[in-house]
GROMACS .gro file of C-alpha atoms in nm:
model
  206
    1MET     CA    1   0.001  -0.001   0.001
    2PRO     CA    2   0.149   0.337  -0.101
    3ILE     CA    3   0.233   0.581   0.175
    4THR     CA    4  -0.009   0.874   0.205
    5ARG     CA    5   0.094   1.240   0.204
    6SER     CA    6   0.005   1.283   0.573
    7GLN     CA    7   0.201   0.969   0.662
    8GLN     CA    8   0.504   1.096   0.471
    9LYS     CA    9   0.475   1.430   0.650
   10GLU     CA   10   0.469   1.261   0.985
   11LYS     CA   11   0.760   1.041   0.890
   12THR     CA   12   0.967   1.345   0.795
   13ARG     CA   13   0.866   1.521   1.115
   14ARG     CA   14   0.986   1.226   1.323
   15ALA     CA   15   1.306   1.220   1.126
   16ILE     CA   16   1.369   1.583   1.213
   17ILE     CA   17   1.300   1.518   1.583
   18GLN     CA   18   1.535   1.222   1.585
   19ALA     CA   19   1.797   1.410   1.390
   20ALA     CA   20   1.800   1.685   1.656
   21LEU     CA   21   1.837   1.427   1.934
   22ASN     CA   22   2.120   1.255   1.742
   23GLN     CA   23   2.310   1.585   1.732
   24LEU     CA   24   2.332   1.608   2.111
   25SER     CA   25   2.648   1.501   2.291
   26ALA     CA   26   2.847   1.570   2.608
   27ASP     CA   27   2.986   1.880   2.441
   28LYS     CA   28   2.686   1.993   2.237
   29SER     CA   29   2.360   2.120   2.376
   30PHE     CA   30   2.043   2.191   2.178
   31ALA     CA   31   2.127   2.565   2.181
   32SER     CA   32   2.445   2.499   1.981
   33ILE     CA   33   2.269   2.288   1.709
   34SER     CA   34   2.199   2.464   1.380
   35LEU     CA   35   1.896   2.415   1.158
   36ARG     CA   36   2.125   2.315   0.875
   37GLU     CA   37   2.285   2.038   1.087
   38VAL     CA   38   1.940   1.899   1.173
   39ALA     CA   39   1.829   1.914   0.814
   40ARG     CA   40   2.142   1.735   0.698
   41GLU     CA   41   2.098   1.462   0.957
   42ALA     CA   42   1.726   1.422   0.859
   43ASP     CA   43   1.825   1.414   0.491
   44ILE     CA   44   1.601   1.706   0.394
   45ALA     CA   45   1.658   2.050   0.242
   46PRO     CA   46   1.682   2.328   0.502
   47ALA     CA   47   1.378   2.498   0.351
   48SER     CA   48   1.172   2.181   0.409
   49PHE     CA   49   1.225   2.218   0.780
   50TYR     CA   50   0.977   2.505   0.793
   51ARG     CA   51   0.697   2.285   0.665
   52HIS     CA   52   0.711   2.101   1.001
   53PHE     CA   53   0.840   2.355   1.255
   54LYS     CA   54   0.821   2.733   1.275
   55ASP     CA   55   1.176   2.759   1.404
   56MET     CA   56   1.435   2.578   1.613
   57GLU     CA   57   1.263   2.691   1.939
   58GLU     CA   58   0.944   2.510   1.836
   59LEU     CA   59   1.149   2.200   1.758
   60GLY     CA   60   1.311   2.232   2.098
   61LEU     CA   61   0.976   2.251   2.273
   62THR     CA   62   0.860   1.943   2.084
   63LEU     CA   63   1.172   1.764   2.201
   64VAL     CA   64   1.095   1.859   2.562
   65ASP     CA   65   0.741   1.719   2.513
   66GLU     CA   66   0.901   1.394   2.394
   67CYS     CA   67   1.123   1.391   2.702
   68GLY     CA   68   0.823   1.445   2.924
   69LEU     CA   69   0.648   1.154   2.769
   70ALA     CA   70   0.959   0.940   2.826
   71LEU     CA   71   0.969   1.041   3.191
   72ARG     CA   72   0.602   0.947   3.239
   73GLN     CA   73   0.664   0.607   3.076
   74LEU     CA   74   0.966   0.565   3.308
   75MET     CA   75   0.750   0.634   3.613
   76ARG     CA   76   0.486   0.382   3.498
   77LYS     CA   77   0.760   0.125   3.446
   78ALA     CA   78   0.903   0.194   3.792
   79ARG     CA   79   0.560   0.168   3.961
   80LYS     CA   80   0.496  -0.162   3.785
   81ARG     CA   81   0.828  -0.293   3.919
   82PHE     CA   82   0.738  -0.165   4.269
   83ALA     CA   83   0.423  -0.378   4.258
   84GLU     CA   84   0.635  -0.686   4.171
   85GLY     CA   85   0.818  -0.649   4.505
   86GLY     CA   86   1.174  -0.570   4.603
   87SER     CA   87   1.332  -0.249   4.732
   88VAL     CA   88   1.153   0.064   4.609
   89ILE     CA   89   1.479   0.266   4.637
   90ASN     CA   90   1.693   0.011   4.451
   91THR     CA   91   1.423  -0.031   4.185
   92SER     CA   92   1.394   0.348   4.144
   93VAL     CA   93   1.766   0.395   4.084
   94GLU     CA   94   1.806   0.090   3.865
   95THR     CA   95   1.510   0.193   3.646
   96PHE     CA   96   1.632   0.550   3.610
   97MET     CA   97   1.986   0.446   3.530
   98GLU     CA   98   1.857   0.206   3.265
   99PHE     CA   99   1.664   0.500   3.122
  100THR     CA  100   1.969   0.727   3.099
  101GLU     CA  101   2.181   0.445   2.948
  102GLN     CA  102   1.921   0.360   2.682
  103ASN     CA  103   1.812   0.722   2.613
  104PRO     CA  104   2.126   0.933   2.682
  105ASN     CA  105   2.034   1.217   2.452
  106ILE     CA  106   1.684   1.255   2.595
  107PHE     CA  107   1.844   1.303   2.937
  108ARG     CA  108   2.108   1.533   2.794
  109LEU     CA  109   1.837   1.757   2.663
  110LEU     CA  110   1.660   1.771   3.003
  111PHE     CA  111   1.988   1.825   3.185
  112HIS     CA  112   2.131   2.092   2.958
  113GLU     CA  113   1.810   2.288   2.898
  114ARG     CA  114   1.703   2.277   3.263
  115SER     CA  115   1.955   2.559   3.321
  116GLY     CA  116   1.988   2.675   2.960
  117THR     CA  117   1.968   3.028   2.828
  118ALA     CA  118   1.645   2.990   2.634
  119PHE     CA  119   1.361   3.088   2.866
  120ALA     CA  120   1.090   2.890   2.683
  121LEU     CA  121   1.289   2.567   2.685
  122ARG     CA  122   1.402   2.614   3.045
  123SER     CA  123   1.040   2.670   3.151
  124ALA     CA  124   0.918   2.368   2.956
  125VAL     CA  125   1.181   2.141   3.109
  126GLY     CA  126   1.095   2.278   3.455
  127ARG     CA  127   0.734   2.188   3.400
  128GLU     CA  128   0.808   1.836   3.287
  129ILE     CA  129   1.030   1.780   3.595
  130GLN     CA  130   0.756   1.914   3.819
  131TYR     CA  131   0.508   1.668   3.664
  132PHE     CA  132   0.759   1.392   3.731
  133ILE     CA  133   0.800   1.502   4.094
  134ALA     CA  134   0.421   1.524   4.137
  135GLU     CA  135   0.370   1.172   4.006
  136LEU     CA  136   0.637   1.038   4.246
  137ALA     CA  137   0.482   1.237   4.529
  138ASP     CA  138   0.143   1.079   4.445
  139TYR     CA  139   0.304   0.735   4.489
  140LEU     CA  140   0.472   0.837   4.816
  141ASP     CA  141   0.143   0.982   4.937
  142ASP     CA  142   0.011   0.629   4.961
  143TYR     CA  143   0.252   0.583   5.254
  144ASN     CA  144   0.249   0.932   5.394
  145SER     CA  145  -0.079   1.112   5.463
  146ASP     CA  146   0.097   1.450   5.458
  147LYS     CA  147   0.090   1.560   5.099
  148SER     CA  148   0.338   1.847   5.141
  149MET     CA  149   0.590   1.614   5.308
  150ALA     CA  150   0.543   1.358   5.030
  151TYR     CA  151   0.612   1.626   4.772
  152THR     CA  152   0.918   1.751   4.956
  153GLN     CA  153   1.052   1.399   4.975
  154ALA     CA  154   0.982   1.346   4.605
  155GLU     CA  155   1.168   1.670   4.516
  156ALA     CA  156   1.474   1.551   4.709
  157MET     CA  157   1.462   1.203   4.553
  158VAL     CA  158   1.436   1.343   4.200
  159ALA     CA  159   1.726   1.577   4.262
  160VAL     CA  160   1.942   1.281   4.365
  161VAL     CA  161   1.854   1.057   4.073
  162PHE     CA  162   1.883   1.341   3.815
  163ASN     CA  163   2.229   1.429   3.948
  164ALA     CA  164   2.329   1.059   3.941
  165GLY     CA  165   2.189   1.029   3.586
  166ALA     CA  166   2.384   1.335   3.470
  167GLU     CA  167   2.708   1.201   3.626
  168SER     CA  168   2.662   0.859   3.474
  169LEU     CA  169   2.602   0.970   3.111
  170ASP     CA  170   2.965   0.942   3.001
  171ALA     CA  171   3.092   0.725   3.283
  172LYS     CA  172   3.249   0.381   3.246
  173PRO     CA  173   3.038   0.078   3.362
  174SER     CA  174   3.231   0.042   3.688
  175ALA     CA  175   3.181   0.410   3.765
  176ARG     CA  176   2.811   0.386   3.681
  177LYS     CA  177   2.777   0.110   3.938
  178ALA     CA  178   2.939   0.320   4.205
  179ILE     CA  179   2.722   0.620   4.112
  180SER     CA  180   2.406   0.402   4.142
  181GLU     CA  181   2.511   0.267   4.481
  182ARG     CA  182   2.585   0.616   4.611
  183ALA     CA  183   2.242   0.732   4.493
  184MET     CA  184   2.072   0.444   4.669
  185ILE     CA  185   2.247   0.540   4.996
  186GLN     CA  186   2.145   0.902   4.952
  187LEU     CA  187   1.783   0.803   4.888
  188ARG     CA  188   1.781   0.590   5.203
  189PHE     CA  189   1.898   0.890   5.399
  190ILE     CA  190   1.614   1.092   5.252
  191ALA     CA  191   1.358   0.817   5.326
  192SER     CA  192   1.488   0.779   5.683
  193GLY     CA  193   1.469   1.158   5.739
  194ALA     CA  194   1.119   1.171   5.596
  195HIS     CA  195   1.009   0.886   5.824
  196GLU     CA  196   1.147   1.060   6.132
  197ALA     CA  197   0.993   1.394   6.030
  198ALA     CA  198   0.657   1.224   5.985
  199LYS     CA  199   0.681   1.065   6.335
  200LYS     CA  200   0.767   1.399   6.497
  201LYS     CA  201   0.484   1.574   6.312
  202GLY     CA  202   0.249   1.303   6.430
  203ASN     CA  203   0.354   1.355   6.786
  204LEU     CA  204   0.301   1.726   6.757
  205ASP     CA  205  -0.045   1.685   6.611
  206GLN     CA  206  -0.162   1.462   6.892
   0.00000   0.00000   0.00000
């Protein structure tokens, strides 16, 4: 069956998105990628880019949306693993590190643009991370009736795993293992502190 025009358009659009991700590296953020580089990687003429995106900023925002979807899929995968038993902390770190290893450039985009110079991209990344924190807080809320405390714990946990993910991107396998183990210890400290804080708050409320 011949491909339709709309299918071809979507195929080219996906090629542009993937081309932009492929350009990212340890030394190259989205802000340093040119339209011509993306077009060349996607095997299209530069002028054809504008049939799919208004400009590079719109492409960047689309990439952030893709990253947000990947994070939500990651959280669903982690929650499914939680239900199967085992350590929640170990599972969280292992799942996140798998994600960064399998999707390094998605994480590079989040990490670089989280503090990048483009306000629109920085804000979009911030929103996606907040959604990720909120979903983790929702899970933690099942074990902690204090919503604000669950959110604070989730923020701290996400900070730890994001830092570990960033550090592990270009690390050797042996170093990645050490980074994962350190993150697990840090998360246990956070969980222990949250548990103690909840107990103290419970005593004060009585």
